[in-house]
PDB file of C-alpha atoms in Angstrom:
ATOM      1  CA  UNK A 113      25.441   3.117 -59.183  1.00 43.00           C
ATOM      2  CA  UNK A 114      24.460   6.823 -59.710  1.00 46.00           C
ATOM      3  CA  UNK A 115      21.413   8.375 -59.814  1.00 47.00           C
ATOM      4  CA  UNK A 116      21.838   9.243 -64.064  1.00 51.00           C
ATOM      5  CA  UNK A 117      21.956   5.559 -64.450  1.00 62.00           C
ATOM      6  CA  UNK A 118      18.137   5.272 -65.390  1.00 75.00           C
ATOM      7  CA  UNK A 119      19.831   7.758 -68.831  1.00 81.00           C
ATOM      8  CA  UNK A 120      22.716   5.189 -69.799  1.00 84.00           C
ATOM      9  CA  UNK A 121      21.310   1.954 -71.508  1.00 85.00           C
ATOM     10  CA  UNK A 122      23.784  -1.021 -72.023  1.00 87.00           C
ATOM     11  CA  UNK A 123      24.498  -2.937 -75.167  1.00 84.00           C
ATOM     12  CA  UNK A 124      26.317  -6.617 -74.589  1.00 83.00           C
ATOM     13  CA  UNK A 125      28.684  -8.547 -77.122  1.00 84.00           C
ATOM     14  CA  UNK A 126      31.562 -12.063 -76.681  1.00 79.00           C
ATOM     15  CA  UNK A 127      34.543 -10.806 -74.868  1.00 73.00           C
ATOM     16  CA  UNK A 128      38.182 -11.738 -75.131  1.00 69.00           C
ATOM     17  CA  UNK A 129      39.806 -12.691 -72.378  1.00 63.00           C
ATOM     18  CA  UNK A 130      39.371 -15.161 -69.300  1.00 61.00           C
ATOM     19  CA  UNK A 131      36.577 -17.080 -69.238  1.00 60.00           C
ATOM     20  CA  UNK A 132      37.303 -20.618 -71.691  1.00 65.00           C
ATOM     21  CA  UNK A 133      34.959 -21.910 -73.356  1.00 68.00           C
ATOM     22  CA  UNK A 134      31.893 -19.333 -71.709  1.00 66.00           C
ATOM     23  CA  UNK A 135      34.129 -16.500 -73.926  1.00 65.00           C
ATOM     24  CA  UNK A 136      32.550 -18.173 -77.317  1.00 69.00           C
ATOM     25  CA  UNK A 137      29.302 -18.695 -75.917  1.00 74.00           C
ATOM     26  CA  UNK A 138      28.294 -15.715 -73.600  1.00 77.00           C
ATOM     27  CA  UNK A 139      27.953 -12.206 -74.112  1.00 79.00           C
ATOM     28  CA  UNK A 140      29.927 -10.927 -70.917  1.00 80.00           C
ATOM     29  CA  UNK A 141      31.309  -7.501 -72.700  1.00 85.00           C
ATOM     30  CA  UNK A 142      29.511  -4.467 -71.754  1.00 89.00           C
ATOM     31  CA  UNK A 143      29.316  -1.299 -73.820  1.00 89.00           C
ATOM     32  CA  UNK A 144      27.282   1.666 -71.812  1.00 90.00           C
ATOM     33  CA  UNK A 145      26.028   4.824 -74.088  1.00 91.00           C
ATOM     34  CA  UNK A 146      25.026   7.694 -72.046  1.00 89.00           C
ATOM     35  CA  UNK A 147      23.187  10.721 -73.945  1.00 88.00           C
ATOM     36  CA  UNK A 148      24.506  13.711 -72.549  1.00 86.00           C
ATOM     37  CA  UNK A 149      22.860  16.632 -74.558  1.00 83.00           C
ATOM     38  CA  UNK A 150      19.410  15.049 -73.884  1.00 83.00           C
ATOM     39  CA  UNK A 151      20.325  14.064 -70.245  1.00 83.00           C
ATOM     40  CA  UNK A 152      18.510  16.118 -67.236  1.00 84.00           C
ATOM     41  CA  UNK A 153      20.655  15.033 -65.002  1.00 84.00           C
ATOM     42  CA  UNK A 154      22.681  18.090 -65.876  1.00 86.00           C
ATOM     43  CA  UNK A 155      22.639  21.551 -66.478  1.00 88.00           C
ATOM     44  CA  UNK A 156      23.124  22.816 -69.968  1.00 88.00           C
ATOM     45  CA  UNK A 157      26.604  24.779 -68.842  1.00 89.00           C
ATOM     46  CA  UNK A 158      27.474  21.339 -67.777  1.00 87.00           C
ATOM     47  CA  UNK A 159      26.138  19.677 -70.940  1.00 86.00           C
ATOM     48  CA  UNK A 160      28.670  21.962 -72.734  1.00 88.00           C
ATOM     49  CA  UNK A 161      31.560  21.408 -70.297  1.00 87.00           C
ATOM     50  CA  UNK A 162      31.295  17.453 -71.087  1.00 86.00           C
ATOM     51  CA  UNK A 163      30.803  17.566 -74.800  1.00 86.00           C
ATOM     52  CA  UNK A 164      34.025  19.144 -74.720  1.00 87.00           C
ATOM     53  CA  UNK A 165      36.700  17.748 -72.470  1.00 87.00           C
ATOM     54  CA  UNK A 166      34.826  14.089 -73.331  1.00 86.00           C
ATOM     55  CA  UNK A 167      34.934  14.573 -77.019  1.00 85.00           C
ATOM     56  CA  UNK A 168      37.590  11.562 -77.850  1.00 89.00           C
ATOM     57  CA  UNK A 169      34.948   9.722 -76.071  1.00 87.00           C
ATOM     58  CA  UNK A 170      32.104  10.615 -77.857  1.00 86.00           C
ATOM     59  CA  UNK A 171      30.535   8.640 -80.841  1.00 86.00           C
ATOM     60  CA  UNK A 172      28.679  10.327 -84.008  1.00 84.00           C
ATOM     61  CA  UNK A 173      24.939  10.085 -82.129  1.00 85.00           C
ATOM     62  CA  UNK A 174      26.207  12.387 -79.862  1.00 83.00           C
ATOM     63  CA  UNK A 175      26.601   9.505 -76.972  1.00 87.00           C
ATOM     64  CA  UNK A 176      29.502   9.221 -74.239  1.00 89.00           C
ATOM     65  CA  UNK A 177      30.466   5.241 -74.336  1.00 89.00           C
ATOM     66  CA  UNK A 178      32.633   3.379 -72.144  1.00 90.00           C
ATOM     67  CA  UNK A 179      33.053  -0.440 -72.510  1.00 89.00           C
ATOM     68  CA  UNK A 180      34.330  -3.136 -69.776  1.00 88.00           C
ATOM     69  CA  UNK A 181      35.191  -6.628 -70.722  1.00 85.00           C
ATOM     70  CA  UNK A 182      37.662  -7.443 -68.005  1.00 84.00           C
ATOM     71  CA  UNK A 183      35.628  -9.503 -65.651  1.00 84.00           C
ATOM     72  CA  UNK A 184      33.743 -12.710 -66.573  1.00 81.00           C
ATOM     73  CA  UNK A 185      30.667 -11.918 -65.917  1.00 83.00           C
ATOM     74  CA  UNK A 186      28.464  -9.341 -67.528  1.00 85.00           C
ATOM     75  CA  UNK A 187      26.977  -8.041 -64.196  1.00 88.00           C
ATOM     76  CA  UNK A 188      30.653  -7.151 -62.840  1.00 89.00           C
ATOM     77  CA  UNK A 189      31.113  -5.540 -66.541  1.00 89.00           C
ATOM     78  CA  UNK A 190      27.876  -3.783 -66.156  1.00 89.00           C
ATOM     79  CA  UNK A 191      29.183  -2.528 -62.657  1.00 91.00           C
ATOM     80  CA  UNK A 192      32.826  -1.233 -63.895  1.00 91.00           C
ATOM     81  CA  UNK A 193      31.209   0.549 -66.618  1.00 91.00           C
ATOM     82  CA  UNK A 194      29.170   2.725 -64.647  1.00 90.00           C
ATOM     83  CA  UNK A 195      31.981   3.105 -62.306  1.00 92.00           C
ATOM     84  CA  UNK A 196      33.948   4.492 -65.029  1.00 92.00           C
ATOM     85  CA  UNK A 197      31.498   6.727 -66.396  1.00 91.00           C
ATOM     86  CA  UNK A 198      30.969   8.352 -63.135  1.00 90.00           C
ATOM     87  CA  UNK A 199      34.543   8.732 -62.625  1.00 92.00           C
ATOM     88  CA  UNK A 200      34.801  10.490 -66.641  1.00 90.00           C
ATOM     89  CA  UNK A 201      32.169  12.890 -65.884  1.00 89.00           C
ATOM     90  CA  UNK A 202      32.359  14.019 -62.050  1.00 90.00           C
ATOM     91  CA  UNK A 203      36.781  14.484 -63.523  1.00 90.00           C
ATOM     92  CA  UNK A 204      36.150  16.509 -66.366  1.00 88.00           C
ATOM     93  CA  UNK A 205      33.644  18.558 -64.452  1.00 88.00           C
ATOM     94  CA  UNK A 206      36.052  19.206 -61.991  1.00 88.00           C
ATOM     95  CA  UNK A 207      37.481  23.039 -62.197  1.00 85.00           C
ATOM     96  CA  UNK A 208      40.543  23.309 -62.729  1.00 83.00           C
ATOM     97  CA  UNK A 209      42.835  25.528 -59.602  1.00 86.00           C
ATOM     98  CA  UNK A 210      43.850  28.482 -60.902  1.00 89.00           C
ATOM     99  CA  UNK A 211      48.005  28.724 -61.032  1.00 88.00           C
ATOM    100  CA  UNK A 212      48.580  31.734 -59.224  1.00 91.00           C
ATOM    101  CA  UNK A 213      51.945  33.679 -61.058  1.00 89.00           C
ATOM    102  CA  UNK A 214      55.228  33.639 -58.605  1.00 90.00           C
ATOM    103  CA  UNK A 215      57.790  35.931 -59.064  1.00 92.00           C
ATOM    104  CA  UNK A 216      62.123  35.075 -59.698  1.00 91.00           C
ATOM    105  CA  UNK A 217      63.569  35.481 -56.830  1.00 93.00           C
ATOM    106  CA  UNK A 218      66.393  37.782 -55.906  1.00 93.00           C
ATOM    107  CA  UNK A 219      68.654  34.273 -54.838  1.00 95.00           C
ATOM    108  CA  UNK A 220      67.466  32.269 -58.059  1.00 94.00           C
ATOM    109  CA  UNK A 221      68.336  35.561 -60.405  1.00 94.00           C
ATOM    110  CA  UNK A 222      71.768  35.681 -59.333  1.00 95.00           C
ATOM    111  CA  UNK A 223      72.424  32.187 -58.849  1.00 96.00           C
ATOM    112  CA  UNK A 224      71.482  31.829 -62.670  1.00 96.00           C
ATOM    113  CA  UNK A 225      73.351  35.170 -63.416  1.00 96.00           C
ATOM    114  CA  UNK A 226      76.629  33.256 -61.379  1.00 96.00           C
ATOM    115  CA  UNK A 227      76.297  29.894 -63.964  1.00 96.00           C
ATOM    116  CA  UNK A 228      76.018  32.222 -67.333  1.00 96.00           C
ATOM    117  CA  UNK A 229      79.470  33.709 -65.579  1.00 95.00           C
ATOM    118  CA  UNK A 230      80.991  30.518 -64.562  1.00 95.00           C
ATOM    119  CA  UNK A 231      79.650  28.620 -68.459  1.00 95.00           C
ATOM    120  CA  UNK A 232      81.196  31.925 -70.563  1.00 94.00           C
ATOM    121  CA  UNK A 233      84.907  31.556 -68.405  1.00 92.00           C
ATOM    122  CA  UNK A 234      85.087  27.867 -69.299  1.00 93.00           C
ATOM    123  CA  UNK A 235      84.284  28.644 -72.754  1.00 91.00           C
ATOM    124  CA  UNK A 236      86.818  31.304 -72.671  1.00 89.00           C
ATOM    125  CA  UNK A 237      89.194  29.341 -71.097  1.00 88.00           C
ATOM    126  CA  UNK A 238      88.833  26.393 -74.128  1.00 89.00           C
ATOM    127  CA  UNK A 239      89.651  28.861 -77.113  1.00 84.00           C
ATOM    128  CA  UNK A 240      93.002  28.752 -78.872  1.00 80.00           C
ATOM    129  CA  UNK A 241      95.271  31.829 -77.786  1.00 77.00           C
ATOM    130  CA  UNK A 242      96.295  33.555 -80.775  1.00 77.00           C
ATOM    131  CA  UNK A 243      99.338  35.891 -81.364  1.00 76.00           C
ATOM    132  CA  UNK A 244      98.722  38.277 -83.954  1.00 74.00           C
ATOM    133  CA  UNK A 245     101.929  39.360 -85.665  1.00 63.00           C
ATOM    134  CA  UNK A 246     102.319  42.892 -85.690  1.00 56.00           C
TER     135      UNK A 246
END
């Protein structure tokens, strides 16, 4: 699938789902772990970069882990797994454009200086005319 994939190693368990009676008997759920800190796939900038924005994905051993259990067999699983890995990683080490700052325009600043008039003369239109006695 990618050329890391020698670094991830799978782990297989029963899966829910379609399959009848082959869900109670064969272990079609895939679980991949990939090691990214002792990966050399990447550099250690990158290292950083993914330990960061994949940290909800991370376990305690320090291992990214995606799991597939949506096909019925363990190859497809296998397959969608590293799919979704690859997609995770080459996403999150993906910079980011930089927003470049606009400024108000002229049109917009009076347009919202027009609706402040128009709100405050409705409002002063609704209160109760009083007649002070002198």
């Amino acid at each position: 699938m990618g050329t890391y994939s020698s670094e991830i190693f799978f782990k297989t368990s029963r899966s829910g789902g379609k399959g009848g009676q082959n869900v109670n008997k064969v272990e079609t759920a895939v679980t991949g772990f990939f090691d990214i800190s002792s990966s050399t796939f990447f550099r250690e900038d990158q290292k950083l970069i993914l330990l960061s924005k994949l940290s909800n994905r991370i376990n305690a051993k320090g291992q990214l882990f995606v799991k597939s259990q949506t096909h019925r067999t363990q190859y497809s699983n296998k397959d969608e797994v590293l799919q979704k890995m690859a997609k995770l990683i080459t996403n999150a080490l993906l910079k980011k454009k930089a927003r470049i700052a606009t400024k108000v325009s002229k049109a917009t600043k009076e347009k919202r200086v027009e609706s402040k008039k128009k709100k405050a003369e409705t409002k002063m239109s609704r209160k109760k005319i009083r007649h002070d006695a002198d």
